[in-house]
Amino acid sequence: PRVPRPGCSRGTMAVARAAPIVFLSDEELNNSPSRRDGISAESEKKYRRQTCSFVQDLGQILRLPQLTTATASVFVHRFYCVNSLKYFDRHDIACTAVFLAGKVEETPKKLQEVIFAYHRLRKGENGSPEELTEESASFWHAKDRILKYERVLLQALGFDLSIEHAYTHLLKAVQVIPCREYAKVAWNFLNDSYRTTVCLQFHPRVVAAAALYLSSKIEKGKLPQKHPDPEKEKEVRCASFSLRGASCLLRELRL
């Protein structure tokens, strides 16, 4: 998995293309297009969190698997690595990311279903009395907007839609390390981590190990330091030695 380095931000139709993708440092995240457009670090973090919460709410309404909403959240984070929150409405990008992630993860939803779920959430936020039907102008405007933003999102992602998730590594770790009692808490940490930029900074294996490490601390337990099987030793070493990832996750989740 790779992350686009921050690109330039210009007007709403000037979409930054994704550069070769690597994991980002704190310094690079602080030089994002949104920051260069005058949005503060705290505001950008808040907007990213709120946008990914919106993604999660959309996913719940549409009854999408957690994996699909996690993919959509990664799409959102990567998009705003190369484009500014100032020029691209975060709710529209969130809706588009959910629509695209559904297709990528083979859990597709019809566009009209996504639009109606989007309208339901936005109506609740804005208190708008307007009803949406497939014949209404608002519906057709939303449809055109999401289809346009789908092309914009694909371009910003460099058409790289393959997402490796930390969930897979957590499940592997639980199979080889005697730590099943920590798995549920670690899974919840991973769910929450998608509201942060951790997925832009660390390999999913490190994020999974950090979540496992943090869960062991909360449960006042201790991860094993060694495994009798040399082939499985790397899983133990990774889970026991991800303090940098754990401290970053701790800071981002404000625990």
PDB file of C-alpha atoms in Angstrom:
ATOM      1  CA  PRO A   1       0.000   0.000   0.000  1.00  0.00           C
ATOM      2  CA  ARG A   2       1.261   3.426  -0.907  1.00  0.00           C
ATOM      3  CA  VAL A   3       0.219   6.945  -0.147  1.00  0.00           C
ATOM      4  CA  PRO A   4       0.398   9.889  -2.553  1.00  0.00           C
ATOM      5  CA  ARG A   5       2.751  12.633  -1.519  1.00  0.00           C
ATOM      6  CA  PRO A   6       1.100  16.028  -1.037  1.00  0.00           C
ATOM      7  CA  GLY A   7       0.487  17.733  -4.364  1.00  0.00           C
ATOM      8  CA  CYS A   8      -0.493  21.185  -5.472  1.00  0.00           C
ATOM      9  CA  SER A   9      -3.950  22.657  -4.960  1.00  0.00           C
ATOM     10  CA  ARG A  10      -5.404  25.156  -7.338  1.00  0.00           C
ATOM     11  CA  GLY A  11      -8.999  25.617  -8.418  1.00  0.00           C
ATOM     12  CA  THR A  12     -11.910  23.218  -8.170  1.00  0.00           C
ATOM     13  CA  MET A  13     -11.274  21.847 -11.642  1.00  0.00           C
ATOM     14  CA  ALA A  14      -7.493  21.651 -11.225  1.00  0.00           C
ATOM     15  CA  VAL A  15      -7.204  18.195  -9.745  1.00  0.00           C
ATOM     16  CA  ALA A  16      -3.772  17.172  -8.513  1.00  0.00           C
ATOM     17  CA  ARG A  17      -2.584  13.829  -9.841  1.00  0.00           C
ATOM     18  CA  ALA A  18      -1.159  11.290  -7.446  1.00  0.00           C
ATOM     19  CA  ALA A  19       2.612  11.040  -7.399  1.00  0.00           C
ATOM     20  CA  PRO A  20       4.434   7.767  -6.666  1.00  0.00           C
ATOM     21  CA  ILE A  21       3.055   6.644  -3.321  1.00  0.00           C
ATOM     22  CA  VAL A  22       5.025   6.214  -0.100  1.00  0.00           C
ATOM     23  CA  PHE A  23       4.214   6.574   3.579  1.00  0.00           C
ATOM     24  CA  LEU A  24       4.300  10.148   4.808  1.00  0.00           C
ATOM     25  CA  SER A  25       6.257  11.794   7.584  1.00  0.00           C
ATOM     26  CA  ASP A  26       4.752  14.289  10.037  1.00  0.00           C
ATOM     27  CA  GLU A  27       6.518  17.053   8.136  1.00  0.00           C
ATOM     28  CA  GLU A  28       4.955  16.020   4.842  1.00  0.00           C
ATOM     29  CA  LEU A  29       1.499  15.804   6.395  1.00  0.00           C
ATOM     30  CA  ASN A  30       1.976  19.301   7.780  1.00  0.00           C
ATOM     31  CA  ASN A  31       2.677  20.504   4.241  1.00  0.00           C
ATOM     32  CA  SER A  32      -0.607  19.244   2.797  1.00  0.00           C
ATOM     33  CA  PRO A  33      -2.532  21.257   0.173  1.00  0.00           C
ATOM     34  CA  SER A  34      -5.112  22.185   2.815  1.00  0.00           C
ATOM     35  CA  ARG A  35      -2.423  23.550   5.145  1.00  0.00           C
ATOM     36  CA  ARG A  36      -0.927  25.579   2.291  1.00  0.00           C
ATOM     37  CA  ASP A  37      -4.398  26.981   1.634  1.00  0.00           C
ATOM     38  CA  GLY A  38      -4.582  28.373   5.151  1.00  0.00           C
ATOM     39  CA  ILE A  39      -6.447  25.582   6.946  1.00  0.00           C
ATOM     40  CA  SER A  40      -4.895  24.966  10.357  1.00  0.00           C
ATOM     41  CA  ALA A  41      -3.532  21.586  11.442  1.00  0.00           C
ATOM     42  CA  GLU A  42      -6.269  21.188  14.051  1.00  0.00           C
ATOM     43  CA  SER A  43      -8.988  22.103  11.558  1.00  0.00           C
ATOM     44  CA  GLU A  44      -7.658  19.661   8.972  1.00  0.00           C
ATOM     45  CA  LYS A  45      -7.582  16.862  11.563  1.00  0.00           C
ATOM     46  CA  LYS A  46     -11.109  17.724  12.637  1.00  0.00           C
ATOM     47  CA  TYR A  47     -12.399  17.783   9.057  1.00  0.00           C
ATOM     48  CA  ARG A  48     -10.725  14.463   8.275  1.00  0.00           C
ATOM     49  CA  ARG A  49     -12.266  12.888  11.386  1.00  0.00           C
ATOM     50  CA  GLN A  50     -15.706  14.280  10.605  1.00  0.00           C
ATOM     51  CA  THR A  51     -15.503  13.176   6.979  1.00  0.00           C
ATOM     52  CA  CYS A  52     -14.546   9.621   7.931  1.00  0.00           C
ATOM     53  CA  SER A  53     -17.339   9.577  10.528  1.00  0.00           C
ATOM     54  CA  PHE A  54     -19.679  10.604   7.710  1.00  0.00           C
ATOM     55  CA  VAL A  55     -18.289   7.708   5.635  1.00  0.00           C
ATOM     56  CA  GLN A  56     -18.988   5.349   8.543  1.00  0.00           C
ATOM     57  CA  ASP A  57     -22.550   6.652   8.910  1.00  0.00           C
ATOM     58  CA  LEU A  58     -23.158   6.228   5.171  1.00  0.00           C
ATOM     59  CA  GLY A  59     -21.829   2.703   5.371  1.00  0.00           C
ATOM     60  CA  GLN A  60     -24.188   1.855   8.224  1.00  0.00           C
ATOM     61  CA  ILE A  61     -27.222   3.187   6.389  1.00  0.00           C
ATOM     62  CA  LEU A  62     -26.217   1.239   3.268  1.00  0.00           C
ATOM     63  CA  ARG A  63     -25.358  -1.853   5.368  1.00  0.00           C
ATOM     64  CA  LEU A  64     -21.867  -2.052   3.952  1.00  0.00           C
ATOM     65  CA  PRO A  65     -19.170  -4.239   5.541  1.00  0.00           C
ATOM     66  CA  GLN A  66     -16.607  -2.496   7.729  1.00  0.00           C
ATOM     67  CA  LEU A  67     -13.921  -3.376   5.172  1.00  0.00           C
ATOM     68  CA  THR A  68     -15.724  -1.320   2.526  1.00  0.00           C
ATOM     69  CA  THR A  69     -16.100   1.752   4.731  1.00  0.00           C
ATOM     70  CA  ALA A  70     -12.441   1.400   5.759  1.00  0.00           C
ATOM     71  CA  THR A  71     -11.440   1.400   2.078  1.00  0.00           C
ATOM     72  CA  ALA A  72     -13.583   4.487   1.501  1.00  0.00           C
ATOM     73  CA  SER A  73     -11.879   6.240   4.433  1.00  0.00           C
ATOM     74  CA  VAL A  74      -8.437   5.478   2.991  1.00  0.00           C
ATOM     75  CA  PHE A  75      -9.599   6.904  -0.348  1.00  0.00           C
ATOM     76  CA  VAL A  76     -10.664  10.100   1.436  1.00  0.00           C
ATOM     77  CA  HIS A  77      -7.352  10.454   3.272  1.00  0.00           C
ATOM     78  CA  ARG A  78      -5.346   9.841   0.113  1.00  0.00           C
ATOM     79  CA  PHE A  79      -7.459  12.287  -1.884  1.00  0.00           C
ATOM     80  CA  TYR A  80      -6.768  15.098   0.571  1.00  0.00           C
ATOM     81  CA  CYS A  81      -3.060  14.346   0.429  1.00  0.00           C
ATOM     82  CA  VAL A  82      -3.017  15.814  -3.077  1.00  0.00           C
ATOM     83  CA  ASN A  83      -6.053  18.131  -3.000  1.00  0.00           C
ATOM     84  CA  SER A  84      -7.301  20.796  -0.646  1.00  0.00           C
ATOM     85  CA  LEU A  85     -10.315  20.748   1.639  1.00  0.00           C
ATOM     86  CA  LYS A  86     -10.774  24.356   0.585  1.00  0.00           C
ATOM     87  CA  TYR A  87     -11.749  23.429  -2.972  1.00  0.00           C
ATOM     88  CA  PHE A  88     -13.421  20.019  -2.696  1.00  0.00           C
ATOM     89  CA  ASP A  89     -16.530  19.534  -0.573  1.00  0.00           C
ATOM     90  CA  ARG A  90     -15.702  16.801   1.908  1.00  0.00           C
ATOM     91  CA  HIS A  91     -19.240  15.379   2.032  1.00  0.00           C
ATOM     92  CA  ASP A  92     -19.306  14.964  -1.746  1.00  0.00           C
ATOM     93  CA  ILE A  93     -15.883  13.307  -1.693  1.00  0.00           C
ATOM     94  CA  ALA A  94     -16.998  11.026   1.164  1.00  0.00           C
ATOM     95  CA  CYS A  95     -20.114   9.980  -0.749  1.00  0.00           C
ATOM     96  CA  THR A  96     -18.071   9.340  -3.885  1.00  0.00           C
ATOM     97  CA  ALA A  97     -15.487   7.335  -1.926  1.00  0.00           C
ATOM     98  CA  VAL A  98     -18.225   5.089  -0.502  1.00  0.00           C
ATOM     99  CA  PHE A  99     -19.715   4.560  -3.971  1.00  0.00           C
ATOM    100  CA  LEU A 100     -16.297   3.690  -5.429  1.00  0.00           C
ATOM    101  CA  ALA A 101     -15.214   1.524  -2.462  1.00  0.00           C
ATOM    102  CA  GLY A 102     -18.387  -0.538  -2.820  1.00  0.00           C
ATOM    103  CA  LYS A 103     -17.336  -1.476  -6.338  1.00  0.00           C
ATOM    104  CA  VAL A 104     -13.700  -2.063  -5.400  1.00  0.00           C
ATOM    105  CA  GLU A 105     -14.577  -4.382  -2.485  1.00  0.00           C
ATOM    106  CA  GLU A 106     -17.281  -6.167  -4.508  1.00  0.00           C
ATOM    107  CA  THR A 107     -20.088  -4.889  -2.290  1.00  0.00           C
ATOM    108  CA  PRO A 108     -21.585  -2.433  -4.800  1.00  0.00           C
ATOM    109  CA  LYS A 109     -24.581  -0.235  -4.128  1.00  0.00           C
ATOM    110  CA  LYS A 110     -26.674   1.452  -6.774  1.00  0.00           C
ATOM    111  CA  LEU A 111     -25.894   5.121  -7.184  1.00  0.00           C
ATOM    112  CA  GLN A 112     -29.437   6.115  -6.281  1.00  0.00           C
ATOM    113  CA  GLU A 113     -29.154   4.169  -2.999  1.00  0.00           C
ATOM    114  CA  VAL A 114     -25.964   6.055  -2.146  1.00  0.00           C
ATOM    115  CA  ILE A 115     -27.530   9.399  -3.050  1.00  0.00           C
ATOM    116  CA  PHE A 116     -30.626   8.754  -0.921  1.00  0.00           C
ATOM    117  CA  ALA A 117     -28.439   7.733   2.053  1.00  0.00           C
ATOM    118  CA  TYR A 118     -26.299  10.845   1.504  1.00  0.00           C
ATOM    119  CA  HIS A 119     -29.406  13.065   1.385  1.00  0.00           C
ATOM    120  CA  ARG A 120     -30.777  11.449   4.543  1.00  0.00           C
ATOM    121  CA  LEU A 121     -27.603  12.236   6.470  1.00  0.00           C
ATOM    122  CA  ARG A 122     -27.255  15.761   5.106  1.00  0.00           C
ATOM    123  CA  LYS A 123     -30.932  16.447   5.741  1.00  0.00           C
ATOM    124  CA  GLY A 124     -30.423  15.431   9.367  1.00  0.00           C
ATOM    125  CA  GLU A 125     -27.394  17.753   9.673  1.00  0.00           C
ATOM    126  CA  ASN A 126     -29.002  20.745   7.962  1.00  0.00           C
ATOM    127  CA  GLY A 127     -32.597  20.270   9.107  1.00  0.00           C
ATOM    128  CA  SER A 128     -33.739  20.628   5.493  1.00  0.00           C
ATOM    129  CA  PRO A 129     -37.407  19.786   4.892  1.00  0.00           C
ATOM    130  CA  GLU A 130     -36.781  18.981   1.217  1.00  0.00           C
ATOM    131  CA  GLU A 131     -37.798  15.493   0.123  1.00  0.00           C
ATOM    132  CA  LEU A 132     -35.716  13.771  -2.532  1.00  0.00           C
ATOM    133  CA  THR A 133     -37.205  11.743  -5.366  1.00  0.00           C
ATOM    134  CA  GLU A 134     -35.673  10.305  -8.517  1.00  0.00           C
ATOM    135  CA  GLU A 135     -37.615  12.897 -10.523  1.00  0.00           C
ATOM    136  CA  SER A 136     -36.376  15.897  -8.555  1.00  0.00           C
ATOM    137  CA  ALA A 137     -33.746  18.282  -9.878  1.00  0.00           C
ATOM    138  CA  SER A 138     -31.734  17.828  -6.668  1.00  0.00           C
ATOM    139  CA  PHE A 139     -31.430  14.103  -7.333  1.00  0.00           C
ATOM    140  CA  TRP A 140     -30.112  14.617 -10.864  1.00  0.00           C
ATOM    141  CA  HIS A 141     -27.711  17.314  -9.714  1.00  0.00           C
ATOM    142  CA  ALA A 142     -26.386  14.967  -7.014  1.00  0.00           C
ATOM    143  CA  LYS A 143     -26.048  12.133  -9.528  1.00  0.00           C
ATOM    144  CA  ASP A 144     -24.083  14.287 -11.958  1.00  0.00           C
ATOM    145  CA  ARG A 145     -21.915  15.596  -9.117  1.00  0.00           C
ATOM    146  CA  ILE A 146     -21.009  12.144  -7.757  1.00  0.00           C
ATOM    147  CA  LEU A 147     -20.219  10.771 -11.216  1.00  0.00           C
ATOM    148  CA  LYS A 148     -17.992  13.767 -11.884  1.00  0.00           C
ATOM    149  CA  TYR A 149     -16.242  13.375  -8.539  1.00  0.00           C
ATOM    150  CA  GLU A 150     -15.737   9.668  -9.175  1.00  0.00           C
ATOM    151  CA  ARG A 151     -13.497  10.572 -12.118  1.00  0.00           C
ATOM    152  CA  VAL A 152     -11.784  13.212  -9.988  1.00  0.00           C
ATOM    153  CA  LEU A 153     -11.187  10.711  -7.180  1.00  0.00           C
ATOM    154  CA  LEU A 154      -9.834   8.048  -9.536  1.00  0.00           C
ATOM    155  CA  GLN A 155      -7.428  10.568 -11.017  1.00  0.00           C
ATOM    156  CA  ALA A 156      -6.263  11.736  -7.584  1.00  0.00           C
ATOM    157  CA  LEU A 157      -5.666   8.121  -6.531  1.00  0.00           C
ATOM    158  CA  GLY A 158      -3.672   7.469  -9.681  1.00  0.00           C
ATOM    159  CA  PHE A 159      -6.152   4.645 -10.418  1.00  0.00           C
ATOM    160  CA  ASP A 160      -4.421   2.637  -7.666  1.00  0.00           C
ATOM    161  CA  LEU A 161      -7.420   1.103  -5.895  1.00  0.00           C
ATOM    162  CA  SER A 162      -5.735  -1.811  -4.139  1.00  0.00           C
ATOM    163  CA  ILE A 163      -5.907  -1.274  -0.380  1.00  0.00           C
ATOM    164  CA  GLU A 164      -4.162  -3.510   2.127  1.00  0.00           C
ATOM    165  CA  HIS A 165      -5.867  -3.317   5.500  1.00  0.00           C
ATOM    166  CA  ALA A 166      -4.519  -3.813   9.006  1.00  0.00           C
ATOM    167  CA  TYR A 167      -7.430  -6.158   9.789  1.00  0.00           C
ATOM    168  CA  THR A 168      -5.752  -8.913   7.770  1.00  0.00           C
ATOM    169  CA  HIS A 169      -2.527  -8.598   9.744  1.00  0.00           C
ATOM    170  CA  LEU A 170      -4.375  -8.553  13.060  1.00  0.00           C
ATOM    171  CA  LEU A 171      -6.150 -11.803  12.197  1.00  0.00           C
ATOM    172  CA  LYS A 172      -2.839 -13.382  11.188  1.00  0.00           C
ATOM    173  CA  ALA A 173      -1.201 -12.226  14.419  1.00  0.00           C
ATOM    174  CA  VAL A 174      -4.001 -13.644  16.541  1.00  0.00           C
ATOM    175  CA  GLN A 175      -3.565 -17.000  14.815  1.00  0.00           C
ATOM    176  CA  VAL A 176       0.120 -17.279  15.653  1.00  0.00           C
ATOM    177  CA  ILE A 177       0.378 -15.358  18.945  1.00  0.00           C
ATOM    178  CA  PRO A 178      -1.523 -16.394  22.096  1.00  0.00           C
ATOM    179  CA  CYS A 179      -3.335 -13.058  22.426  1.00  0.00           C
ATOM    180  CA  ARG A 180      -6.948 -13.708  21.466  1.00  0.00           C
ATOM    181  CA  GLU A 181      -8.175 -11.903  24.583  1.00  0.00           C
ATOM    182  CA  TYR A 182      -6.837  -8.645  23.139  1.00  0.00           C
ATOM    183  CA  ALA A 183      -8.262  -9.076  19.642  1.00  0.00           C
ATOM    184  CA  LYS A 184     -11.647  -7.394  20.186  1.00  0.00           C
ATOM    185  CA  VAL A 185     -10.156  -4.243  21.709  1.00  0.00           C
ATOM    186  CA  ALA A 186      -7.470  -4.171  19.007  1.00  0.00           C
ATOM    187  CA  TRP A 187     -10.159  -4.480  16.320  1.00  0.00           C
ATOM    188  CA  ASN A 188     -11.954  -1.452  17.785  1.00  0.00           C
ATOM    189  CA  PHE A 189      -8.677   0.472  17.739  1.00  0.00           C
ATOM    190  CA  LEU A 190      -8.308  -0.335  14.046  1.00  0.00           C
ATOM    191  CA  ASN A 191     -11.862   0.856  13.343  1.00  0.00           C
ATOM    192  CA  ASP A 192     -11.115   4.166  15.077  1.00  0.00           C
ATOM    193  CA  SER A 193      -7.719   4.517  13.393  1.00  0.00           C
ATOM    194  CA  TYR A 194      -9.362   5.104  10.006  1.00  0.00           C
ATOM    195  CA  ARG A 195     -10.548   8.472  11.280  1.00  0.00           C
ATOM    196  CA  THR A 196      -6.898   9.483  11.603  1.00  0.00           C
ATOM    197  CA  THR A 197      -3.942   9.744   9.228  1.00  0.00           C
ATOM    198  CA  VAL A 198      -2.265   6.631  10.655  1.00  0.00           C
ATOM    199  CA  CYS A 199      -3.050   4.764   7.411  1.00  0.00           C
ATOM    200  CA  LEU A 200      -0.963   7.378   5.556  1.00  0.00           C
ATOM    201  CA  GLN A 201       2.055   7.021   7.847  1.00  0.00           C
ATOM    202  CA  PHE A 202       2.504   3.344   8.672  1.00  0.00           C
ATOM    203  CA  HIS A 203       2.357  -0.031   6.974  1.00  0.00           C
ATOM    204  CA  PRO A 204      -0.852  -1.932   7.879  1.00  0.00           C
ATOM    205  CA  ARG A 205       1.253  -4.589   9.628  1.00  0.00           C
ATOM    206  CA  VAL A 206       2.629  -1.920  11.978  1.00  0.00           C
ATOM    207  CA  VAL A 207      -0.834  -0.437  12.585  1.00  0.00           C
ATOM    208  CA  ALA A 208      -2.184  -3.899  13.475  1.00  0.00           C
ATOM    209  CA  ALA A 209       0.744  -4.546  15.809  1.00  0.00           C
ATOM    210  CA  ALA A 210       0.300  -1.142  17.437  1.00  0.00           C
ATOM    211  CA  ALA A 211      -3.407  -1.810  17.997  1.00  0.00           C
ATOM    212  CA  LEU A 212      -2.562  -5.174  19.556  1.00  0.00           C
ATOM    213  CA  TYR A 213       0.113  -3.600  21.733  1.00  0.00           C
ATOM    214  CA  LEU A 214      -2.263  -0.877  22.960  1.00  0.00           C
ATOM    215  CA  SER A 215      -5.028  -3.377  23.673  1.00  0.00           C
ATOM    216  CA  SER A 216      -2.624  -5.458  25.779  1.00  0.00           C
ATOM    217  CA  LYS A 217      -1.781  -2.333  27.814  1.00  0.00           C
ATOM    218  CA  ILE A 218      -5.447  -1.502  28.372  1.00  0.00           C
ATOM    219  CA  GLU A 219      -6.164  -5.099  29.387  1.00  0.00           C
ATOM    220  CA  LYS A 220      -3.077  -4.922  31.638  1.00  0.00           C
ATOM    221  CA  GLY A 221      -1.545  -7.907  29.917  1.00  0.00           C
ATOM    222  CA  LYS A 222       1.707  -8.575  28.142  1.00  0.00           C
ATOM    223  CA  LEU A 223       2.425  -9.742  24.631  1.00  0.00           C
ATOM    224  CA  PRO A 224       4.775 -12.727  24.318  1.00  0.00           C
ATOM    225  CA  GLN A 225       8.332 -11.832  23.385  1.00  0.00           C
ATOM    226  CA  LYS A 226       9.180 -15.055  21.542  1.00  0.00           C
ATOM    227  CA  HIS A 227       7.489 -17.854  19.638  1.00  0.00           C
ATOM    228  CA  PRO A 228       8.820 -21.426  19.539  1.00  0.00           C
ATOM    229  CA  ASP A 229       8.253 -21.561  15.777  1.00  0.00           C
ATOM    230  CA  PRO A 230      10.988 -19.502  13.989  1.00  0.00           C
ATOM    231  CA  GLU A 231       8.680 -18.962  11.020  1.00  0.00           C
ATOM    232  CA  LYS A 232       6.191 -17.165  13.257  1.00  0.00           C
ATOM    233  CA  GLU A 233       8.780 -15.228  15.229  1.00  0.00           C
ATOM    234  CA  LYS A 234       8.507 -12.180  12.933  1.00  0.00           C
ATOM    235  CA  GLU A 235       4.831 -11.766  13.865  1.00  0.00           C
ATOM    236  CA  VAL A 236       5.723 -11.695  17.558  1.00  0.00           C
ATOM    237  CA  ARG A 237       8.640  -9.345  16.959  1.00  0.00           C
ATOM    238  CA  CYS A 238       6.447  -6.976  14.963  1.00  0.00           C
ATOM    239  CA  ALA A 239       3.707  -6.984  17.602  1.00  0.00           C
ATOM    240  CA  SER A 240       6.177  -6.430  20.415  1.00  0.00           C
ATOM    241  CA  PHE A 241       8.301  -3.809  18.721  1.00  0.00           C
ATOM    242  CA  SER A 242       5.856  -1.314  17.218  1.00  0.00           C
ATOM    243  CA  LEU A 243       6.206   1.337  19.898  1.00  0.00           C
ATOM    244  CA  ARG A 244       6.483   4.200  17.406  1.00  0.00           C
ATOM    245  CA  GLY A 245       3.308   3.110  15.668  1.00  0.00           C
ATOM    246  CA  ALA A 246       1.601   2.589  19.008  1.00  0.00           C
ATOM    247  CA  SER A 247       2.576   6.009  20.304  1.00  0.00           C
ATOM    248  CA  CYS A 248       1.331   7.641  17.092  1.00  0.00           C
ATOM    249  CA  LEU A 249      -1.946   5.731  17.302  1.00  0.00           C
ATOM    250  CA  LEU A 250      -2.240   6.667  20.962  1.00  0.00           C
ATOM    251  CA  ARG A 251      -1.721  10.334  20.153  1.00  0.00           C
ATOM    252  CA  GLU A 252      -4.123  10.380  17.214  1.00  0.00           C
ATOM    253  CA  LEU A 253      -6.902   8.626  19.117  1.00  0.00           C
ATOM    254  CA  ARG A 254      -6.240  10.885  22.139  1.00  0.00           C
ATOM    255  CA  LEU A 255      -6.110   7.982  24.577  1.00  0.00           C
TER     256      LEU A 255
END
